[in-house]
Coordinates of C-alpha atoms in Angstrom, one line a residue:
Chain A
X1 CA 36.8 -137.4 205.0
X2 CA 40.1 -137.8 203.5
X3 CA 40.8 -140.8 201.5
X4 CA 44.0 -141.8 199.9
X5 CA 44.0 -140.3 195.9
X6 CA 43.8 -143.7 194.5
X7 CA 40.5 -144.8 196.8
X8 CA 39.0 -141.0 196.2
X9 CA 39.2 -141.7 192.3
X10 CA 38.2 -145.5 192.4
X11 CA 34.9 -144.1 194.4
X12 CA 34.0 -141.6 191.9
X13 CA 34.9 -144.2 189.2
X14 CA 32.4 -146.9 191.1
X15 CA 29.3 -144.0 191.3
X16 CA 29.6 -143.1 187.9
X17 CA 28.3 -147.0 186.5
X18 CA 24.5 -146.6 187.0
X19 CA 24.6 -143.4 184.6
X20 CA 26.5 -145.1 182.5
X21 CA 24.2 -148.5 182.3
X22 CA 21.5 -146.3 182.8
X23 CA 21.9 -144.2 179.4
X24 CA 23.5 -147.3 177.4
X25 CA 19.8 -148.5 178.1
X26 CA 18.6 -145.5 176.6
X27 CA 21.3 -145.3 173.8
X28 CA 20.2 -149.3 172.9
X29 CA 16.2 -148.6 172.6
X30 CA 17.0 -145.4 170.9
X31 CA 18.6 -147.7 168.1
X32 CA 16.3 -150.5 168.3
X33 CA 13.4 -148.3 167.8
X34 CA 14.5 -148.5 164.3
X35 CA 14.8 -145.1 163.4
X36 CA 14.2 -143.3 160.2
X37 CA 16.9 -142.1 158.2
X38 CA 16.5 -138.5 159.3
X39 CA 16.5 -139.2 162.5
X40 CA 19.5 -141.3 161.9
X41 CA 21.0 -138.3 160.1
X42 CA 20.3 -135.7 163.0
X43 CA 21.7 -138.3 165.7
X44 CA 25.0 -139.3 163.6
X45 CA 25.6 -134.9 163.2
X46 CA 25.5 -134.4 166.4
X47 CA 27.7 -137.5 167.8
X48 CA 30.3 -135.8 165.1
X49 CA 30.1 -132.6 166.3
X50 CA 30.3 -133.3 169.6
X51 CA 34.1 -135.4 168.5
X52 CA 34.5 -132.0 166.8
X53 CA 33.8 -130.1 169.6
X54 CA 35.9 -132.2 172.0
X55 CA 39.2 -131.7 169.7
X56 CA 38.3 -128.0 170.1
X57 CA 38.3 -128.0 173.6
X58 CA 41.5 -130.2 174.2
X59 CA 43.0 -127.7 172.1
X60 CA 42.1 -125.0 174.1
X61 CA 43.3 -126.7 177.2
X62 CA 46.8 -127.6 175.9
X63 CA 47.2 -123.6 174.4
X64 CA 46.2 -122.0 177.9
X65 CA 48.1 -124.8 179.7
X66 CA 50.2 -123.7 182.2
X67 CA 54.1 -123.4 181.8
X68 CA 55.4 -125.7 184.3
X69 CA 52.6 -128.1 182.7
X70 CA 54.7 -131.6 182.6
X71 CA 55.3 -132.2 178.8
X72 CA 54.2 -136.5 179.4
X73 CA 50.7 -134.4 180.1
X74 CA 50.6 -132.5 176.9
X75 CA 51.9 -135.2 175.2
X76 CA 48.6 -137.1 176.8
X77 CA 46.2 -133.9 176.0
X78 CA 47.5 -134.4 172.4
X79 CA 47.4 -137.8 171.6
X80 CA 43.7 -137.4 172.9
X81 CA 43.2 -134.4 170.7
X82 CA 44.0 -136.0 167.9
X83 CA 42.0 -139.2 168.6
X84 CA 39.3 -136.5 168.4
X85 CA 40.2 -135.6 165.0
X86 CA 39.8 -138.9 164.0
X87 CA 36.2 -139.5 165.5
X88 CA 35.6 -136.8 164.0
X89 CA 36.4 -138.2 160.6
X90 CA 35.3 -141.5 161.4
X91 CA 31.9 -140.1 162.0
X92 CA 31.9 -137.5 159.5
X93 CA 33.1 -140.7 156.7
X94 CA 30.2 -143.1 157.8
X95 CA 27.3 -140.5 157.9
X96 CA 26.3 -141.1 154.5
X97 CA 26.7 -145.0 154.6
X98 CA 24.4 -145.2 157.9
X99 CA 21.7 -142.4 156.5
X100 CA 22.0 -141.8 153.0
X101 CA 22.7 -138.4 153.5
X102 CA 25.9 -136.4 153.0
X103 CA 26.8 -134.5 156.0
X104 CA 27.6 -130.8 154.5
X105 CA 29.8 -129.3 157.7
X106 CA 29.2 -125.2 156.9
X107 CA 25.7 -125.8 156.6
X108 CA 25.2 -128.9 159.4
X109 CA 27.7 -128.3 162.2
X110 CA 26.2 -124.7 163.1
X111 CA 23.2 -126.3 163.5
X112 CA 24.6 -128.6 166.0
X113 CA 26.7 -125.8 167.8
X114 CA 23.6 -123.9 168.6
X115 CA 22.0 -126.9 170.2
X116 CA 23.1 -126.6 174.1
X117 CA 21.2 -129.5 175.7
X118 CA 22.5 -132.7 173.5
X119 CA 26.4 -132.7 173.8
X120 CA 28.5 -134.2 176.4
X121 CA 31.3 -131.6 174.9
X122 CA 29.3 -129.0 176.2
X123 CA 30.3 -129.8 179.7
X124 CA 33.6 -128.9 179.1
X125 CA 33.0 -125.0 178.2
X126 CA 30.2 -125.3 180.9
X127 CA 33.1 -126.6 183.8
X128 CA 36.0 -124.3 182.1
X129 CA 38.1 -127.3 182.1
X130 CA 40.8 -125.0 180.0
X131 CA 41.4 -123.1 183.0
X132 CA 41.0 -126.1 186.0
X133 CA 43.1 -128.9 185.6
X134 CA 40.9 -130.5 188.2
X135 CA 37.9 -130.0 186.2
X136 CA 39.6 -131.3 183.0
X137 CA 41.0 -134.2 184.6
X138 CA 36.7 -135.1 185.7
X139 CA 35.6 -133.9 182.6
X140 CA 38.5 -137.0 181.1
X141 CA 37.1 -139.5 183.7
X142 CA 33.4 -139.4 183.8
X143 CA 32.2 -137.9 180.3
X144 CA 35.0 -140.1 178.7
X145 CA 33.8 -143.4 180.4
X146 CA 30.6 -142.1 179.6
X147 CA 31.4 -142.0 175.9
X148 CA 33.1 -145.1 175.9
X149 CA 30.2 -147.3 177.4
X150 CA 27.9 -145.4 175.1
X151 CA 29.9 -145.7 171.8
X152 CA 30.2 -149.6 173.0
X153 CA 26.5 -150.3 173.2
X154 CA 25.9 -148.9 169.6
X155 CA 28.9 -151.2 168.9
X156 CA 27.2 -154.1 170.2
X157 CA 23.7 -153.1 169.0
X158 CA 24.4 -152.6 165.3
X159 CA 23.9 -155.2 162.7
X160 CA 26.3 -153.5 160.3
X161 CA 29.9 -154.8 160.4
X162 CA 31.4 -151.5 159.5
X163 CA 29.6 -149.3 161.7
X164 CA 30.3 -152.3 164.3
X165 CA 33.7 -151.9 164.4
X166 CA 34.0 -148.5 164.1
X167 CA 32.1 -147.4 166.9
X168 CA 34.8 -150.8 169.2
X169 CA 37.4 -148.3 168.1
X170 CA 35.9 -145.2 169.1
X171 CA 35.1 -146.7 172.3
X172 CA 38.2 -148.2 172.9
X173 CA 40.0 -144.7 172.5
X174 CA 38.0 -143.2 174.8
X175 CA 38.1 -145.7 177.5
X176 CA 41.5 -144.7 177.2
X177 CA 41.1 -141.1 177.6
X178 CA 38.8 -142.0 180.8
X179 CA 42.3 -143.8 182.2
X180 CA 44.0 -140.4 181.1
X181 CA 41.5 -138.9 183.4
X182 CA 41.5 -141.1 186.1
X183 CA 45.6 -140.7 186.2
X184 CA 45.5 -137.6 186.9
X185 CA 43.1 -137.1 189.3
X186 CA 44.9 -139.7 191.5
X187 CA 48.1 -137.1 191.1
X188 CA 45.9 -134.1 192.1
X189 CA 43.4 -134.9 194.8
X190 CA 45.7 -134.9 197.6
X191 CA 43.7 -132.6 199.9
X192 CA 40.4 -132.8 201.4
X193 CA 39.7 -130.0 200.2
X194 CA 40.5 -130.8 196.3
X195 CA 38.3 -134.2 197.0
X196 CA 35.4 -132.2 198.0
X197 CA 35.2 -130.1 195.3
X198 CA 36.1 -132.6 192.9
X199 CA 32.9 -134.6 194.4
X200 CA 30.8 -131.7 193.9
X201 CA 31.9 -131.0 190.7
X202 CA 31.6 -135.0 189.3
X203 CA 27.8 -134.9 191.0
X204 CA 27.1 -132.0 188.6
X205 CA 28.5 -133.6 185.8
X206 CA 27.0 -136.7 186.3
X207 CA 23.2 -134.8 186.4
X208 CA 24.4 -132.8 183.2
X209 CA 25.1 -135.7 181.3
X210 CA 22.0 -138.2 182.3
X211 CA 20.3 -134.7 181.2
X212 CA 21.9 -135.1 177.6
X213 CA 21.4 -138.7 177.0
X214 CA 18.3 -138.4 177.5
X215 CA 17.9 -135.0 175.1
X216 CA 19.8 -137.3 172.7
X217 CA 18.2 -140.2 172.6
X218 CA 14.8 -142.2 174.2
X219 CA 14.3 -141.1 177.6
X220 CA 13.5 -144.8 179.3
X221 CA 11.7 -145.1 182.7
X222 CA 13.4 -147.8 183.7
X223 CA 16.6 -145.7 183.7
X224 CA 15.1 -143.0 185.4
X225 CA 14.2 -145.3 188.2
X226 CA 17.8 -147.0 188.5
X227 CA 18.7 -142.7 188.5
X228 CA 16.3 -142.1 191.1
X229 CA 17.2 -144.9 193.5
X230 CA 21.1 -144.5 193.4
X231 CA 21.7 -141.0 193.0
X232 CA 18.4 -139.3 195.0
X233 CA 15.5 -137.7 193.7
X234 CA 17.4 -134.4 193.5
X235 CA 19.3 -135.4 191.0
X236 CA 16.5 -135.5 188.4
X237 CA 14.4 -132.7 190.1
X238 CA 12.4 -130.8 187.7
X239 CA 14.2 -132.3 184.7
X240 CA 10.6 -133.1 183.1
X241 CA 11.6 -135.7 180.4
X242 CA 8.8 -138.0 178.9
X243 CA 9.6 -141.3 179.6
X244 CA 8.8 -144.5 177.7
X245 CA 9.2 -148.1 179.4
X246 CA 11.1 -150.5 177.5
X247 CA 8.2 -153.0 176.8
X248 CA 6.9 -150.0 174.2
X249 CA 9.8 -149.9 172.5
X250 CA 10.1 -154.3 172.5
X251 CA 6.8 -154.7 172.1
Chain B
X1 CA 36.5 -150.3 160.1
X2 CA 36.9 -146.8 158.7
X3 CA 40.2 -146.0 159.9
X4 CA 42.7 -142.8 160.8
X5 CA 45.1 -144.4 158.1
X6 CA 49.0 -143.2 158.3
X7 CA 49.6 -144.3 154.9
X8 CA 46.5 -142.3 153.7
X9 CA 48.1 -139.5 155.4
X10 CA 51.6 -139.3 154.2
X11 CA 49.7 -139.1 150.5
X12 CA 48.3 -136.8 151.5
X13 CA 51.1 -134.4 152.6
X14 CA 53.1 -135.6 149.4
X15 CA 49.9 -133.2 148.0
X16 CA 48.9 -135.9 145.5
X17 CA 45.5 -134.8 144.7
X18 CA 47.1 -131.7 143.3
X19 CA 47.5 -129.9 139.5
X20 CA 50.9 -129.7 138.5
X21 CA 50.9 -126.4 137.9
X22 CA 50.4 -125.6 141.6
X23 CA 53.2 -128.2 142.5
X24 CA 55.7 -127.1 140.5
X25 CA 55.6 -123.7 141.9
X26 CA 55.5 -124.9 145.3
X27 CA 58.2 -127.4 144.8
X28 CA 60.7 -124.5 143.2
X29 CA 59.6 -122.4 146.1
X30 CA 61.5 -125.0 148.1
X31 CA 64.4 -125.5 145.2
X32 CA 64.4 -121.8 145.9
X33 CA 65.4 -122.2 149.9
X34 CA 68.0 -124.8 149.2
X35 CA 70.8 -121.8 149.9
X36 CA 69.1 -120.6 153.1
X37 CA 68.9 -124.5 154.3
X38 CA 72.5 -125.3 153.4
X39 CA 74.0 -121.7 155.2
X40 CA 72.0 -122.6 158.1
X41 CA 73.0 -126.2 158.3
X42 CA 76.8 -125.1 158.0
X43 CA 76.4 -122.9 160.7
X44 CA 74.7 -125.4 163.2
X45 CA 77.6 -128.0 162.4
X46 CA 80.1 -125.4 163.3
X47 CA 78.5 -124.5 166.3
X48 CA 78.3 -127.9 167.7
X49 CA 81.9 -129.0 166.8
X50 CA 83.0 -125.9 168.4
X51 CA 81.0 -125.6 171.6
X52 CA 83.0 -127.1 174.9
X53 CA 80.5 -125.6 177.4
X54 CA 77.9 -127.6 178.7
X55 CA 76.0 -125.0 180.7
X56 CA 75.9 -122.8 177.5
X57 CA 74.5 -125.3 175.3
X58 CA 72.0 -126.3 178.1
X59 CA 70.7 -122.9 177.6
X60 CA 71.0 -123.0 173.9
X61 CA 68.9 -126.5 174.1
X62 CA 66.8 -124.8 176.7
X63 CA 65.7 -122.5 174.2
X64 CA 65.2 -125.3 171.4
X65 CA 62.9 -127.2 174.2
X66 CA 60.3 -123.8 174.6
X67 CA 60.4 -123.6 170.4
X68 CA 58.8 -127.0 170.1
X69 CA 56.1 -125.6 173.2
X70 CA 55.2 -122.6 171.2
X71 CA 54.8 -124.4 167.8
X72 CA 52.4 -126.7 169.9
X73 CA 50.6 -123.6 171.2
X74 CA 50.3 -122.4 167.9
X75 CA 48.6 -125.4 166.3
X76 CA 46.4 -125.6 168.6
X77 CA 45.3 -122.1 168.9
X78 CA 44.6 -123.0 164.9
X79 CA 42.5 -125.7 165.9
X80 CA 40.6 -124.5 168.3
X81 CA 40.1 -121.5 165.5
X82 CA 39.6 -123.6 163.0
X83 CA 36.8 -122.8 160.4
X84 CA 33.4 -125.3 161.1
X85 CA 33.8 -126.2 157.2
X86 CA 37.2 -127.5 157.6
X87 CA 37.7 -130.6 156.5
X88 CA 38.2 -133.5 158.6
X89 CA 41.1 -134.6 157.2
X90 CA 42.7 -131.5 157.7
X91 CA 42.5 -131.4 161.2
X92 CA 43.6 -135.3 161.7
X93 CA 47.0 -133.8 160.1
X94 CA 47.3 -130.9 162.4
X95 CA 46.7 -132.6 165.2
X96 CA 49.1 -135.5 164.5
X97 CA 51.6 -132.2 163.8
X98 CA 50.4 -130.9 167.7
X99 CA 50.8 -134.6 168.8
X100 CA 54.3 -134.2 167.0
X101 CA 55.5 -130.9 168.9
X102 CA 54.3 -132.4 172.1
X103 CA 56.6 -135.3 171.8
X104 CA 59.4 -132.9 170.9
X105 CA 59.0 -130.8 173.9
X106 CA 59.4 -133.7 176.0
X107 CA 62.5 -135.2 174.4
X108 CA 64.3 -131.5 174.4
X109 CA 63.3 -131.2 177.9
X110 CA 64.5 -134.9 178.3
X111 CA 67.7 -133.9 176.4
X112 CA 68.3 -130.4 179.0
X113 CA 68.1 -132.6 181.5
X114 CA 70.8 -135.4 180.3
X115 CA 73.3 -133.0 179.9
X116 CA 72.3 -130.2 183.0
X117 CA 72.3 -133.2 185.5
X118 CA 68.8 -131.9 187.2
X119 CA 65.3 -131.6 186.5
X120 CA 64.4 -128.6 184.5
X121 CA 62.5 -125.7 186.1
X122 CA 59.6 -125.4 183.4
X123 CA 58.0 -121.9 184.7
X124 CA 61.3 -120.2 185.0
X125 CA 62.0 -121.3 181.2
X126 CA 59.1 -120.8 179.6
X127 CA 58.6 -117.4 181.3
X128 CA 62.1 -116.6 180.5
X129 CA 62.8 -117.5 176.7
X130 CA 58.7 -116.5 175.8
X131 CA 59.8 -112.7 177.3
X132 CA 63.6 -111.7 177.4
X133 CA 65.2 -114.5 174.2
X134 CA 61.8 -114.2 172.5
X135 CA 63.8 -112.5 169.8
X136 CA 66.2 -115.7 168.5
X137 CA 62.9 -117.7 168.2
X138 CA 61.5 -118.5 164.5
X139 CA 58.3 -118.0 166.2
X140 CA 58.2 -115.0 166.6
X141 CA 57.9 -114.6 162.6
X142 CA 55.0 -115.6 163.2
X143 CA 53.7 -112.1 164.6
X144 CA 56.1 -110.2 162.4
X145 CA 54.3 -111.5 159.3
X146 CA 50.5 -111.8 160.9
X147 CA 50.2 -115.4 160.1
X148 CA 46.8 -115.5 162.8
X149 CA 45.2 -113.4 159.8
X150 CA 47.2 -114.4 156.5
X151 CA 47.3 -117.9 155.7
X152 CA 49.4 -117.8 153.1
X153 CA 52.5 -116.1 155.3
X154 CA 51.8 -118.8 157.7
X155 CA 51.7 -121.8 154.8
X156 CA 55.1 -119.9 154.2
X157 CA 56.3 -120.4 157.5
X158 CA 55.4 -123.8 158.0
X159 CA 57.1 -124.9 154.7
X160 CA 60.3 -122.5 155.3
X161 CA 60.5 -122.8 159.1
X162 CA 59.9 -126.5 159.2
X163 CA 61.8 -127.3 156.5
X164 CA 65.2 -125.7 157.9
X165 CA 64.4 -127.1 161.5
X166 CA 64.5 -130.6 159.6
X167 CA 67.8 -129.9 157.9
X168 CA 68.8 -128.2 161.2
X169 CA 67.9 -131.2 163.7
X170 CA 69.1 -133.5 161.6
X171 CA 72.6 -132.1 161.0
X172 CA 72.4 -131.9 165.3
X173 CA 71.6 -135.4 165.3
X174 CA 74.8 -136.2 162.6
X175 CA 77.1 -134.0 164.3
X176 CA 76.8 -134.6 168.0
X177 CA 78.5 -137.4 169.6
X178 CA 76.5 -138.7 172.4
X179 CA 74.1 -141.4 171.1
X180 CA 71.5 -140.6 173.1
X181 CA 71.1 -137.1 171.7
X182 CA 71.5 -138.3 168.1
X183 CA 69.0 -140.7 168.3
X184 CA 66.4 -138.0 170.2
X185 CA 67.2 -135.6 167.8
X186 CA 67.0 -137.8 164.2
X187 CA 63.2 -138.9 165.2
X188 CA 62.4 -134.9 165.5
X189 CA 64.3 -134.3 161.7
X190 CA 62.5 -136.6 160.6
X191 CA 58.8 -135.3 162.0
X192 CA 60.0 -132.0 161.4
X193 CA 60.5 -133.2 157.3
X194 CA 56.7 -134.1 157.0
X195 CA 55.4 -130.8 158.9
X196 CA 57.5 -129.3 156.2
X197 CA 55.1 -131.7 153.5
X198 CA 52.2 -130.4 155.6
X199 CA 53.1 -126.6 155.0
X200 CA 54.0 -127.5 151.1
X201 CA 50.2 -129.0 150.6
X202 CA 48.8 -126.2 152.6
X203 CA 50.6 -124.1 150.0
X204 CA 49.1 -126.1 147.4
X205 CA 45.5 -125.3 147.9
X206 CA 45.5 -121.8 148.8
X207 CA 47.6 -120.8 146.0
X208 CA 45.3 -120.7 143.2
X209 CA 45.9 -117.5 141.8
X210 CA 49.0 -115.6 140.2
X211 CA 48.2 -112.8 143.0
X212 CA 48.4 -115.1 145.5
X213 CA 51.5 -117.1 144.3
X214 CA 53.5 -113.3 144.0
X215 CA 52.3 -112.9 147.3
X216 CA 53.8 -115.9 149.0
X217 CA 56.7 -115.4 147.1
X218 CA 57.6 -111.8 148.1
X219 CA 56.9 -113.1 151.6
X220 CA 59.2 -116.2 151.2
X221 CA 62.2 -114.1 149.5
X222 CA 61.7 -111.4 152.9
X223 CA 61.4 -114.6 155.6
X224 CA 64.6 -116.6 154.4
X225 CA 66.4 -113.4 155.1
X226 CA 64.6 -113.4 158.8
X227 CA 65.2 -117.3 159.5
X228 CA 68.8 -116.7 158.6
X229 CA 69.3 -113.9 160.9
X230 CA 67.5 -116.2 163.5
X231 CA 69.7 -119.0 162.5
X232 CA 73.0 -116.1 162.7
X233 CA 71.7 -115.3 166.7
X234 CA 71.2 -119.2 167.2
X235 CA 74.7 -120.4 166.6
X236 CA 78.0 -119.0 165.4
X237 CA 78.1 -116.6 161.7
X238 CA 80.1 -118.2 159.0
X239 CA 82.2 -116.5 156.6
X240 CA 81.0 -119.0 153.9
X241 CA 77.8 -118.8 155.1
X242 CA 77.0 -115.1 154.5
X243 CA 78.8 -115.4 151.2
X244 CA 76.3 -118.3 150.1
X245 CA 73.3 -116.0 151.1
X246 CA 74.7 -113.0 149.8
X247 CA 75.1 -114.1 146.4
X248 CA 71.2 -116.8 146.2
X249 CA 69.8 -113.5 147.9
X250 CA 71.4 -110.4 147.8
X251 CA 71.6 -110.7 151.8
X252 CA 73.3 -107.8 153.0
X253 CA 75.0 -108.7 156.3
X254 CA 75.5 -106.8 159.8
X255 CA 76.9 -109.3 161.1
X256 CA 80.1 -110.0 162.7
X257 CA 81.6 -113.0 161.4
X258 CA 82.2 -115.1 164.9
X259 CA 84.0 -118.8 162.9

């Protein structure tokens, strides 16, 4: 059924907020499990990479843009690009103060590259958002929110006043490339037809990113419960992750 | 907070971490351009005090507006190419150069609009000035000197190209009239003036050998020949202005002198 743009995107915006609470859960206990520093080490790589890897794929986008593309939207695209860039940086920077470690990009982001299950980023390539505006403008919205509620958590959750504050910026930046999303899609989904596929195309996403949290971080049953009851049981058919429930991890 | 720090950034393009040895060659490399900057800049004055027809400089500014699309297309294509070891910083500046060229599009196309009276058709111009006026672009240079495989050309190119579209824009933005225009076209000098910093500290690291510096220097001494033909197609040819080049670089001139 046909809604108005602005009700279509508002809907999608509403049924993406159990994922999102559901994985900050599982972002939080992953952090209060007090993990080691090579743990800490792995987790902080790949959150970089995946900035990295999110630059990348704005990039992309804006280069195979098309030419009656409104310049306001590559102005958009670029300002969120080079947000990216400095995620990136932020990450890369604070890697050694939260692990110890020094992050050594030839030999570490690779690594990371190679790993297709733990990266929101991924979804992009996965959707071809370079070449479907529609798809881009989704992948804005929901993986954007996504990052923003999940780099807020860790906000919230760590002790350290640097990282703290970091990670508020981080999230604030992408709350605004989740608006950046959400704008657009109220300009394209004028049809029935775009609002179906876009609905389609946002449940995948959606299942693709519970999917990665939980590769990422500490699959929590009581997640996987507020999953199973909002979105169906087919949404986490066959996904076989181990669960843990959060009086294990509080104990 | 560990921050994206604009001050950190323009020390960075000022290439401060640099030997002096390095900088000093770079820096005369740009002494060296001062001729090709100031016959350029001549000519652009001259072509705006002279030019009464508005649909003719619509198209001129037309062309100007699918430049600053094409240098965004190009930094992003280096981007999204970009080496995994890159360094962070590195890519916070070219994407705060992409960010740059965005902006520009949208004032130029901002600007064809003020003085055409209607909205621009942005597939038509693109399409058009990418295929038939390709050849009156400075981006096309960089095919001509394979700057997608030879960093140093394209180092070259950022410093030389940038750097007389700084002069260039700014002279616009002292010469025209209208307010509105000036003022648009004084913020992109002024961006255009750090890309130029940006292609100078590019310069700086990769030129670490005597090879390398002859190389970039044989490919400067050909390119402000190209840029000044460019500039020649661009806007009207001075008498004085092919004098000035002729004697800082033996240019040899086709041209027909047109003020």
């Amino acid at each position: 059924m046909y809604k108005t743009p602005e009700d279509f995107v508002d809907e999608l915006w509403e049924d993406n907020q159990v994922l999102y609470k559901a994985s900050q859960i599982q972002i939080k206990a992953f952090y209060d499990s007090k993990p080691d520093n090579d743990k800490l080490f792995n987790n902080f790589v790949r959150r970089m990479t995946n900035e990295r890897m999110n630059m990348v794929e704005i990039a992309k986008a804006i280069s195979a843009s098309a030419y009656d593309t409104d310049p306001k939207e590559l102005v958009s695209l670029s300002k969120q690009m080079l947000d990216e860039a400095n995620h990136f940086r932020m990450v890369y920077d604070i890697i050694p103060h939260v692990s110890g470690k020094e992050c050594d990009l030839g030999r570490d982001v690779p690594v990371e590259l190679a790993d297709l299950k733990t990266k929101g980023a991924r979804i992009a390539e996965r959707y071809d958002v370079e070449n479907d505006p529609i798809a881009l403008a989704l992948y804005q919205s929901i993986v954007e929110g996504h990052a923003s509620c999940n780099w807020q958590v860790m906000a919230d959750t760590m002790e350290d006043p640097i990282l703290s504050t970091t990670y508020a910026k981080i999230a604030a930046d992408e709350r605004f490339h989740a608006k950046l999303g959400k704008h657009s899609l109220a300009k394209m989904l004028d049809t029935e037809e775009k609002q179906e596929y876009a609905r389609e195309l946002a449940k995948k996403m959606r299942k693709d990113l519970y999917d990665i949290n939980c590769g990422g971080n500490i699959p929590v049953e009581e997640s996987r419960k507020m999953i199973e009851e909002y979105y169906g049981e087919d949404f986490i058919a066959g996904k076989g992750h181990t669960t843990v429930e959060l009086k294990e991890i509080y104990s | 907070m560990i921050k994206f720090d604009e001050a950190e950034l323009v020390k960075m393009a000022e290439g401060a971490e640099f030997d002096t040895d390095v900088k000093t060659f770079v820096n005369g490399m740009i002494d060296d351009s001062e001729t090709l900057f100031a016959a350029s800049e001549a000519q652009v004055e001259a072509y705006y005090k002279g030019i009464t027809d508005k649909a003719e400089l619509v198209k001129h500014f037309q062309g100007r507006m699918v430049c600053e699309r094409m240098n965004l297309v190009e930094i992003c294509d280096t981007i999204a190419n970009a080496p995994v070891d890159m360094d962070p910083k590195e890519l916070q500046l070219l994407s705060k150069q992409a960010l740059d060229e965005a902006n520009h599009f949208r004032i130029v196309k901002g600007v064809v609009e003020y003085l055409g009276g209607e909205p621009v058709n942005l597939e038509e111009a693109v399409e058009y000035e990418l295929t038939k006026n390709r050849e009156i672009k400075g981006a096309k240079l960089l095919d001509k000197y394979n700057c997608k495989e030879d960093e140093i050309a394209l180092g070259v190119y950022q410093l030389l190209a940038e750097g007389r579209a700084a002069r260039n824009w700014q002279k616009m933005a002292d010469t025209v009239t209208d307010s509105f225009i000036a003022e648009s076209y004084g913020k992109i000098a002024k961006d255009e003036r750090f890309h130029a910093k940006l292609g100078a500290r590019r310069l700086m690291q990769l030129l670490d050998t005597q090879e390398k510096r002859d190389h970039a220097a044989e490919i400067a001494e050909k390119m402000r020949l190209d840029l000044f033909d460019i500039n020649c197609m661009n806007t009207v040819v001075l008498e004085e202005s092919l004098q000035m080049m002729e004697d800082a670089y033996g240019y040899k001139s086709q041209k027909e002198v047109t003020a």
